[in-house]
PDB file of C-alpha atoms in Angstrom:
ATOM      1  CA  ALA B   1       7.712 -49.331  33.439  1.00  0.00           C
ATOM      2  CA  GLN B   2       4.216 -48.251  31.880  1.00  0.00           C
ATOM      3  CA  SER B   3       0.617 -48.154  33.295  1.00  0.00           C
ATOM      4  CA  VAL B   4      -2.651 -46.742  32.560  1.00  0.00           C
ATOM      5  CA  THR B   5      -5.262 -45.639  34.893  1.00  0.00           C
ATOM      6  CA  GLN B   6      -8.678 -45.494  33.833  1.00  0.00           C
ATOM      7  CA  LEU B   7     -10.623 -43.111  36.376  1.00  0.00           C
ATOM      8  CA  ASP B   8     -14.123 -44.385  36.037  1.00  0.00           C
ATOM      9  CA  SER B   9     -15.187 -48.196  36.249  1.00  0.00           C
ATOM     10  CA  HIS B  10     -18.633 -47.352  35.027  1.00  0.00           C
ATOM     11  CA  VAL B  11     -20.185 -44.355  33.068  1.00  0.00           C
ATOM     12  CA  SER B  12     -23.825 -43.923  32.329  1.00  0.00           C
ATOM     13  CA  VAL B  13     -25.131 -41.279  29.780  1.00  0.00           C
ATOM     14  CA  SER B  14     -28.193 -40.755  28.037  1.00  0.00           C
ATOM     15  CA  GLU B  15     -28.434 -41.218  24.144  1.00  0.00           C
ATOM     16  CA  GLY B  16     -27.629 -38.189  22.504  1.00  0.00           C
ATOM     17  CA  THR B  17     -25.515 -36.639  25.161  1.00  0.00           C
ATOM     18  CA  PRO B  18     -21.701 -36.450  25.025  1.00  0.00           C
ATOM     19  CA  VAL B  19     -19.467 -39.293  26.399  1.00  0.00           C
ATOM     20  CA  LEU B  20     -16.293 -38.588  28.455  1.00  0.00           C
ATOM     21  CA  LEU B  21     -14.202 -41.677  29.150  1.00  0.00           C
ATOM     22  CA  ARG B  22     -10.966 -40.694  31.344  1.00  0.00           C
ATOM     23  CA  CYS B  23      -7.333 -42.172  31.124  1.00  0.00           C
ATOM     24  CA  ASN B  24      -4.307 -41.187  32.641  1.00  0.00           C
ATOM     25  CA  TYR B  25      -1.007 -42.846  31.495  1.00  0.00           C
ATOM     26  CA  SER B  26       2.461 -43.351  32.993  1.00  0.00           C
ATOM     27  CA  SER B  27       5.476 -44.272  30.712  1.00  0.00           C
ATOM     28  CA  SER B  28       9.174 -44.099  30.907  1.00  0.00           C
ATOM     29  CA  TYR B  29       9.371 -43.833  27.133  1.00  0.00           C
ATOM     30  CA  SER B  30       7.329 -42.104  24.542  1.00  0.00           C
ATOM     31  CA  PRO B  31       4.258 -44.073  24.373  1.00  0.00           C
ATOM     32  CA  SER B  32       1.913 -45.357  21.932  1.00  0.00           C
ATOM     33  CA  LEU B  33      -1.705 -45.098  23.240  1.00  0.00           C
ATOM     34  CA  PHE B  34      -4.884 -46.884  21.996  1.00  0.00           C
ATOM     35  CA  TRP B  35      -8.591 -47.171  22.931  1.00  0.00           C
ATOM     36  CA  TYR B  36     -10.167 -50.542  22.407  1.00  0.00           C
ATOM     37  CA  VAL B  37     -13.707 -51.526  22.766  1.00  0.00           C
ATOM     38  CA  GLN B  38     -15.289 -54.726  23.742  1.00  0.00           C
ATOM     39  CA  HIS B  39     -18.737 -55.711  23.108  1.00  0.00           C
ATOM     40  CA  PRO B  40     -20.291 -58.786  25.219  1.00  0.00           C
ATOM     41  CA  ASN B  41     -18.853 -61.845  24.137  1.00  0.00           C
ATOM     42  CA  LYS B  42     -16.617 -60.132  21.602  1.00  0.00           C
ATOM     43  CA  GLY B  43     -13.025 -59.788  20.933  1.00  0.00           C
ATOM     44  CA  LEU B  44     -11.260 -56.364  21.297  1.00  0.00           C
ATOM     45  CA  GLN B  45     -11.653 -53.636  18.583  1.00  0.00           C
ATOM     46  CA  LEU B  46      -9.464 -50.834  18.024  1.00  0.00           C
ATOM     47  CA  LEU B  47     -11.176 -47.521  18.315  1.00  0.00           C
ATOM     48  CA  LEU B  48      -8.226 -45.156  17.640  1.00  0.00           C
ATOM     49  CA  LYS B  49      -4.356 -44.720  18.154  1.00  0.00           C
ATOM     50  CA  TYR B  50      -2.033 -42.097  19.110  1.00  0.00           C
ATOM     51  CA  THR B  51       1.559 -42.603  17.726  1.00  0.00           C
ATOM     52  CA  SER B  52       3.347 -39.205  18.298  1.00  0.00           C
ATOM     53  CA  ALA B  53       1.771 -37.513  15.375  1.00  0.00           C
ATOM     54  CA  ALA B  54      -1.283 -35.203  15.790  1.00  0.00           C
ATOM     55  CA  THR B  55      -2.451 -34.847  19.458  1.00  0.00           C
ATOM     56  CA  LEU B  56      -6.155 -34.859  18.570  1.00  0.00           C
ATOM     57  CA  VAL B  57      -6.831 -38.446  17.106  1.00  0.00           C
ATOM     58  CA  LYS B  58     -10.076 -39.256  15.329  1.00  0.00           C
ATOM     59  CA  GLY B  59     -11.248 -42.921  15.447  1.00  0.00           C
ATOM     60  CA  ILE B  60     -14.195 -44.998  14.366  1.00  0.00           C
ATOM     61  CA  ASN B  61     -17.875 -44.308  15.055  1.00  0.00           C
ATOM     62  CA  GLY B  62     -17.330 -40.807  15.963  1.00  0.00           C
ATOM     63  CA  PHE B  63     -14.988 -41.204  18.712  1.00  0.00           C
ATOM     64  CA  GLU B  64     -11.839 -39.208  19.316  1.00  0.00           C
ATOM     65  CA  ALA B  65      -9.199 -38.597  21.857  1.00  0.00           C
ATOM     66  CA  GLU B  66      -6.689 -35.978  22.825  1.00  0.00           C
ATOM     67  CA  PHE B  67      -3.115 -36.673  23.919  1.00  0.00           C
ATOM     68  CA  LYS B  68      -2.173 -34.189  26.663  1.00  0.00           C
ATOM     69  CA  LYS B  69       1.512 -34.824  27.581  1.00  0.00           C
ATOM     70  CA  SER B  70       1.478 -32.146  30.257  1.00  0.00           C
ATOM     71  CA  GLU B  71      -1.471 -33.954  32.003  1.00  0.00           C
ATOM     72  CA  THR B  72      -0.419 -37.308  31.071  1.00  0.00           C
ATOM     73  CA  SER B  73      -3.933 -37.831  29.830  1.00  0.00           C
ATOM     74  CA  PHE B  74      -5.678 -39.513  26.799  1.00  0.00           C
ATOM     75  CA  HIS B  75      -9.390 -39.224  27.355  1.00  0.00           C
ATOM     76  CA  LEU B  76     -11.797 -40.521  24.872  1.00  0.00           C
ATOM     77  CA  THR B  77     -14.930 -38.469  23.786  1.00  0.00           C
ATOM     78  CA  LYS B  78     -17.909 -38.665  21.502  1.00  0.00           C
ATOM     79  CA  PRO B  79     -20.236 -35.654  20.961  1.00  0.00           C
ATOM     80  CA  SER B  80     -23.478 -37.844  20.943  1.00  0.00           C
ATOM     81  CA  ALA B  81     -23.900 -41.241  22.426  1.00  0.00           C
ATOM     82  CA  HIS B  82     -25.790 -44.000  20.514  1.00  0.00           C
ATOM     83  CA  MET B  83     -27.306 -47.148  22.160  1.00  0.00           C
ATOM     84  CA  SER B  84     -24.960 -49.294  20.209  1.00  0.00           C
ATOM     85  CA  ASP B  85     -21.931 -47.749  21.950  1.00  0.00           C
ATOM     86  CA  ALA B  86     -22.909 -49.436  25.145  1.00  0.00           C
ATOM     87  CA  ALA B  87     -19.781 -51.656  25.997  1.00  0.00           C
ATOM     88  CA  GLU B  88     -16.536 -51.901  27.857  1.00  0.00           C
ATOM     89  CA  TYR B  89     -13.795 -49.649  26.875  1.00  0.00           C
ATOM     90  CA  PHE B  90     -10.094 -49.967  27.416  1.00  0.00           C
ATOM     91  CA  CYS B  91      -7.320 -47.463  27.595  1.00  0.00           C
ATOM     92  CA  VAL B  92      -4.165 -49.142  26.410  1.00  0.00           C
ATOM     93  CA  VAL B  93      -0.333 -48.172  26.586  1.00  0.00           C
ATOM     94  CA  ARG B  94       2.616 -49.448  24.589  1.00  0.00           C
ATOM     95  CA  ALA B  95       6.115 -48.271  25.178  1.00  0.00           C
ATOM     96  CA  ASN B  96       7.948 -47.877  21.986  1.00  0.00           C
ATOM     97  CA  THR B  97      11.209 -49.588  22.958  1.00  0.00           C
ATOM     98  CA  GLY B  98      12.794 -51.916  20.332  1.00  0.00           C
ATOM     99  CA  THR B  99      10.296 -53.982  18.639  1.00  0.00           C
ATOM    100  CA  ALA B 100       8.397 -55.639  21.606  1.00  0.00           C
ATOM    101  CA  SER B 101       4.626 -55.174  21.353  1.00  0.00           C
ATOM    102  CA  LYS B 102       3.542 -55.715  24.940  1.00  0.00           C
ATOM    103  CA  LEU B 103       0.408 -53.847  25.554  1.00  0.00           C
ATOM    104  CA  THR B 104      -0.612 -52.736  29.005  1.00  0.00           C
ATOM    105  CA  PHE B 105      -4.243 -52.339  29.752  1.00  0.00           C
ATOM    106  CA  GLY B 106      -6.164 -50.210  31.866  1.00  0.00           C
ATOM    107  CA  THR B 107      -9.001 -51.925  34.106  1.00  0.00           C
ATOM    108  CA  GLY B 108     -11.749 -50.745  31.652  1.00  0.00           C
ATOM    109  CA  THR B 109     -14.750 -48.593  31.782  1.00  0.00           C
ATOM    110  CA  ARG B 110     -18.250 -49.852  31.326  1.00  0.00           C
ATOM    111  CA  LEU B 111     -20.172 -47.432  29.332  1.00  0.00           C
ATOM    112  CA  GLN B 112     -24.057 -47.658  29.687  1.00  0.00           C
ATOM    113  CA  VAL B 113     -26.368 -45.728  27.381  1.00  0.00           C
ATOM    114  CA  THR B 114     -29.863 -44.990  28.323  1.00  0.00           C
ATOM    115  CA  LEU B 115     -32.841 -43.849  26.513  1.00  0.00           C
TER     116      LEU B 115
ATOM    117  CA  LYS J   1      -8.690 -60.256   4.437  1.00  0.00           C
ATOM    118  CA  ALA J   2      -9.727 -62.733   7.087  1.00  0.00           C
ATOM    119  CA  GLY J   3      -9.334 -61.680  10.773  1.00  0.00           C
ATOM    120  CA  VAL J   4      -7.534 -63.447  13.581  1.00  0.00           C
ATOM    121  CA  THR J   5      -9.024 -66.672  14.279  1.00  0.00           C
ATOM    122  CA  GLN J   6      -8.686 -68.689  17.593  1.00  0.00           C
ATOM    123  CA  THR J   7      -9.906 -72.364  18.240  1.00  0.00           C
ATOM    124  CA  PRO J   8     -11.684 -73.679  19.957  1.00  0.00           C
ATOM    125  CA  ARG J   9     -14.023 -70.892  21.043  1.00  0.00           C
ATOM    126  CA  TYR J  10     -15.132 -72.764  24.271  1.00  0.00           C
ATOM    127  CA  LEU J  11     -13.423 -75.213  26.404  1.00  0.00           C
ATOM    128  CA  ILE J  12     -14.198 -77.028  29.500  1.00  0.00           C
ATOM    129  CA  LYS J  13     -11.587 -78.926  31.482  1.00  0.00           C
ATOM    130  CA  THR J  14     -10.949 -80.217  35.104  1.00  0.00           C
ATOM    131  CA  ARG J  15      -8.384 -79.354  37.557  1.00  0.00           C
ATOM    132  CA  GLY J  16      -4.896 -81.027  36.726  1.00  0.00           C
ATOM    133  CA  GLN J  17      -5.524 -81.322  33.076  1.00  0.00           C
ATOM    134  CA  GLN J  18      -3.742 -79.512  30.222  1.00  0.00           C
ATOM    135  CA  VAL J  19      -5.043 -77.608  27.402  1.00  0.00           C
ATOM    136  CA  THR J  20      -3.827 -76.217  24.178  1.00  0.00           C
ATOM    137  CA  LEU J  21      -5.200 -73.283  22.396  1.00  0.00           C
ATOM    138  CA  SER J  22      -4.664 -72.188  18.814  1.00  0.00           C
ATOM    139  CA  CYS J  23      -4.414 -68.983  17.138  1.00  0.00           C
ATOM    140  CA  SER J  24      -4.206 -67.994  13.416  1.00  0.00           C
ATOM    141  CA  PRO J  25      -2.909 -64.426  12.713  1.00  0.00           C
ATOM    142  CA  ILE J  26      -3.962 -62.386   9.926  1.00  0.00           C
ATOM    143  CA  SER J  27      -2.380 -63.231   6.632  1.00  0.00           C
ATOM    144  CA  GLY J  28       1.146 -61.395   6.577  1.00  0.00           C
ATOM    145  CA  HIS J  29       1.336 -60.723  10.299  1.00  0.00           C
ATOM    146  CA  ARG J  30       4.316 -62.420  11.987  1.00  0.00           C
ATOM    147  CA  SER J  31       3.898 -61.124  15.425  1.00  0.00           C
ATOM    148  CA  VAL J  32       1.516 -63.027  17.805  1.00  0.00           C
ATOM    149  CA  SER J  33       0.727 -62.152  21.292  1.00  0.00           C
ATOM    150  CA  TRP J  34      -1.513 -63.680  24.034  1.00  0.00           C
ATOM    151  CA  TYR J  35      -3.563 -62.016  26.781  1.00  0.00           C
ATOM    152  CA  GLN J  36      -5.608 -63.424  29.618  1.00  0.00           C
ATOM    153  CA  GLN J  37      -8.694 -61.751  30.713  1.00  0.00           C
ATOM    154  CA  THR J  38     -10.377 -62.415  33.969  1.00  0.00           C
ATOM    155  CA  PRO J  39     -13.038 -60.542  36.104  1.00  0.00           C
ATOM    156  CA  GLY J  40     -10.762 -59.914  38.941  1.00  0.00           C
ATOM    157  CA  GLN J  41      -7.220 -59.166  37.146  1.00  0.00           C
ATOM    158  CA  GLY J  42      -8.483 -57.685  33.741  1.00  0.00           C
ATOM    159  CA  LEU J  43      -6.558 -58.173  30.696  1.00  0.00           C
ATOM    160  CA  GLN J  44      -2.836 -59.362  31.301  1.00  0.00           C
ATOM    161  CA  PHE J  45      -0.164 -59.928  28.897  1.00  0.00           C
ATOM    162  CA  LEU J  46       1.103 -63.544  28.497  1.00  0.00           C
ATOM    163  CA  PHE J  47       3.679 -63.580  25.904  1.00  0.00           C
ATOM    164  CA  GLU J  48       4.619 -62.500  22.446  1.00  0.00           C
ATOM    165  CA  TYR J  49       6.076 -64.462  19.590  1.00  0.00           C
ATOM    166  CA  PHE J  50       7.628 -63.349  16.312  1.00  0.00           C
ATOM    167  CA  SER J  51       9.475 -65.608  13.812  1.00  0.00           C
ATOM    168  CA  GLU J  52       9.035 -68.537  15.969  1.00  0.00           C
ATOM    169  CA  THR J  53      10.882 -66.864  18.923  1.00  0.00           C
ATOM    170  CA  GLN J  54       9.428 -65.640  22.153  1.00  0.00           C
ATOM    171  CA  ARG J  55      10.568 -62.100  22.502  1.00  0.00           C
ATOM    172  CA  ASN J  56       8.427 -60.675  25.495  1.00  0.00           C
ATOM    173  CA  LYS J  57       6.908 -62.398  28.381  1.00  0.00           C
ATOM    174  CA  GLY J  58       4.325 -61.424  31.201  1.00  0.00           C
ATOM    175  CA  ASN J  59       4.557 -62.392  34.874  1.00  0.00           C
ATOM    176  CA  PHE J  60       2.717 -65.825  34.555  1.00  0.00           C
ATOM    177  CA  PRO J  61       4.073 -69.168  36.065  1.00  0.00           C
ATOM    178  CA  GLY J  62       6.005 -71.724  33.857  1.00  0.00           C
ATOM    179  CA  ARG J  63       2.545 -73.625  33.589  1.00  0.00           C
ATOM    180  CA  PHE J  64       1.931 -71.316  30.756  1.00  0.00           C
ATOM    181  CA  SER J  65       3.761 -71.668  27.569  1.00  0.00           C
ATOM    182  CA  GLY J  66       3.510 -71.054  23.920  1.00  0.00           C
ATOM    183  CA  ARG J  67       5.146 -71.487  20.549  1.00  0.00           C
ATOM    184  CA  GLN J  68       4.886 -70.224  16.992  1.00  0.00           C
ATOM    185  CA  PHE J  69       5.321 -72.192  13.821  1.00  0.00           C
ATOM    186  CA  SER J  70       6.742 -71.260  10.507  1.00  0.00           C
ATOM    187  CA  ASN J  71       3.348 -70.073   9.221  1.00  0.00           C
ATOM    188  CA  SER J  72       3.080 -67.649  12.170  1.00  0.00           C
ATOM    189  CA  ARG J  73       0.388 -69.759  13.728  1.00  0.00           C
ATOM    190  CA  SER J  74       0.673 -69.944  17.488  1.00  0.00           C
ATOM    191  CA  GLU J  75      -0.363 -72.263  20.063  1.00  0.00           C
ATOM    192  CA  MET J  76      -0.641 -71.656  23.892  1.00  0.00           C
ATOM    193  CA  ASN J  77      -0.484 -74.436  26.409  1.00  0.00           C
ATOM    194  CA  VAL J  78      -1.507 -74.507  30.174  1.00  0.00           C
ATOM    195  CA  SER J  79      -0.395 -77.615  31.999  1.00  0.00           C
ATOM    196  CA  THR J  80      -1.749 -78.567  35.356  1.00  0.00           C
ATOM    197  CA  LEU J  81      -4.946 -76.539  35.257  1.00  0.00           C
ATOM    198  CA  GLU J  82      -6.121 -74.588  38.273  1.00  0.00           C
ATOM    199  CA  LEU J  83      -9.525 -73.106  39.041  1.00  0.00           C
ATOM    200  CA  GLY J  84      -8.040 -69.634  38.615  1.00  0.00           C
ATOM    201  CA  ASP J  85      -6.855 -70.409  35.011  1.00  0.00           C
ATOM    202  CA  SER J  86     -10.652 -69.988  33.926  1.00  0.00           C
ATOM    203  CA  ALA J  87     -10.575 -67.006  31.761  1.00  0.00           C
ATOM    204  CA  LEU J  88     -10.988 -65.596  28.127  1.00  0.00           C
ATOM    205  CA  TYR J  89      -7.642 -66.042  26.475  1.00  0.00           C
ATOM    206  CA  LEU J  90      -7.063 -63.494  23.755  1.00  0.00           C
ATOM    207  CA  CYS J  91      -4.656 -63.720  20.852  1.00  0.00           C
ATOM    208  CA  ALA J  92      -3.376 -60.719  18.901  1.00  0.00           C
ATOM    209  CA  SER J  93      -1.481 -60.352  15.731  1.00  0.00           C
ATOM    210  CA  SER J  94       0.383 -57.287  14.223  1.00  0.00           C
ATOM    211  CA  THR J  95       2.911 -56.646  11.738  1.00  0.00           C
ATOM    212  CA  PRO J  96       6.282 -56.316  13.437  1.00  0.00           C
ATOM    213  CA  GLY J  97       8.076 -53.319  15.102  1.00  0.00           C
ATOM    214  CA  GLY J  98       6.670 -49.686  15.052  1.00  0.00           C
ATOM    215  CA  PRO J  99       3.661 -48.299  16.641  1.00  0.00           C
ATOM    216  CA  SER J 100       1.466 -50.836  14.688  1.00  0.00           C
ATOM    217  CA  GLU J 101      -1.932 -51.762  16.079  1.00  0.00           C
ATOM    218  CA  GLN J 102      -2.785 -55.333  17.313  1.00  0.00           C
ATOM    219  CA  PHE J 103      -5.872 -57.136  15.937  1.00  0.00           C
ATOM    220  CA  PHE J 104      -7.484 -59.404  18.420  1.00  0.00           C
ATOM    221  CA  GLY J 105      -9.364 -62.522  17.938  1.00  0.00           C
ATOM    222  CA  PRO J 106     -12.681 -63.464  19.335  1.00  0.00           C
ATOM    223  CA  GLY J 107     -10.977 -65.482  22.177  1.00  0.00           C
ATOM    224  CA  THR J 108     -11.178 -68.878  23.735  1.00  0.00           C
ATOM    225  CA  ARG J 109     -13.271 -69.036  26.824  1.00  0.00           C
ATOM    226  CA  LEU J 110     -11.644 -71.627  29.115  1.00  0.00           C
ATOM    227  CA  THR J 111     -13.622 -72.992  32.158  1.00  0.00           C
ATOM    228  CA  VAL J 112     -11.700 -75.160  34.689  1.00  0.00           C
ATOM    229  CA  LEU J 113     -13.948 -77.258  37.022  1.00  0.00           C
TER     230      LEU J 113
END
């Protein structure tokens, strides 16, 4: 079984300040982990993915995440928030078993960016 | 390269009716997955198709079904609609196997009255 827990349902930051969105995972197998972003009335866009290579993963738009096996965490960070970062962010896990591609989503974190 | 397309984008149905949603994957992608997104339950996996075969299924009643055609296009059908089926239905395509990412379409917003 696999699951993800996003520790904050809502995060508010000022423009130009750092962003931290927290995610803990649980997986019986070696997982692949992803962060997706969803802007209002839009589909999901992949920000970054961890697939058992480097533990520090860099994504698009200045986002990065660090895989910490000892803490079962995969937190998303960005040094400086921009107004356009306001959206819903989903932490996602996929067990690498066979060829199945089922994704398990966290409940999402809504990021608000203020002036 | 064109992205994942879903039709229609918006749909309004009444209880008891049935509905069919369509998804065209990215060219060359053979795996198609469907997800339901609601405010209460979040994003939940419905099923995955690969080479016209369902190879993974989520915990949804039998009213939810799908299929995939030889050109990898997929359809999802919901019969005997209930109010709780109102949701955003997202389709994602990927290359098969391995830790490949899934590319999502814009979704179909289904409203059941």
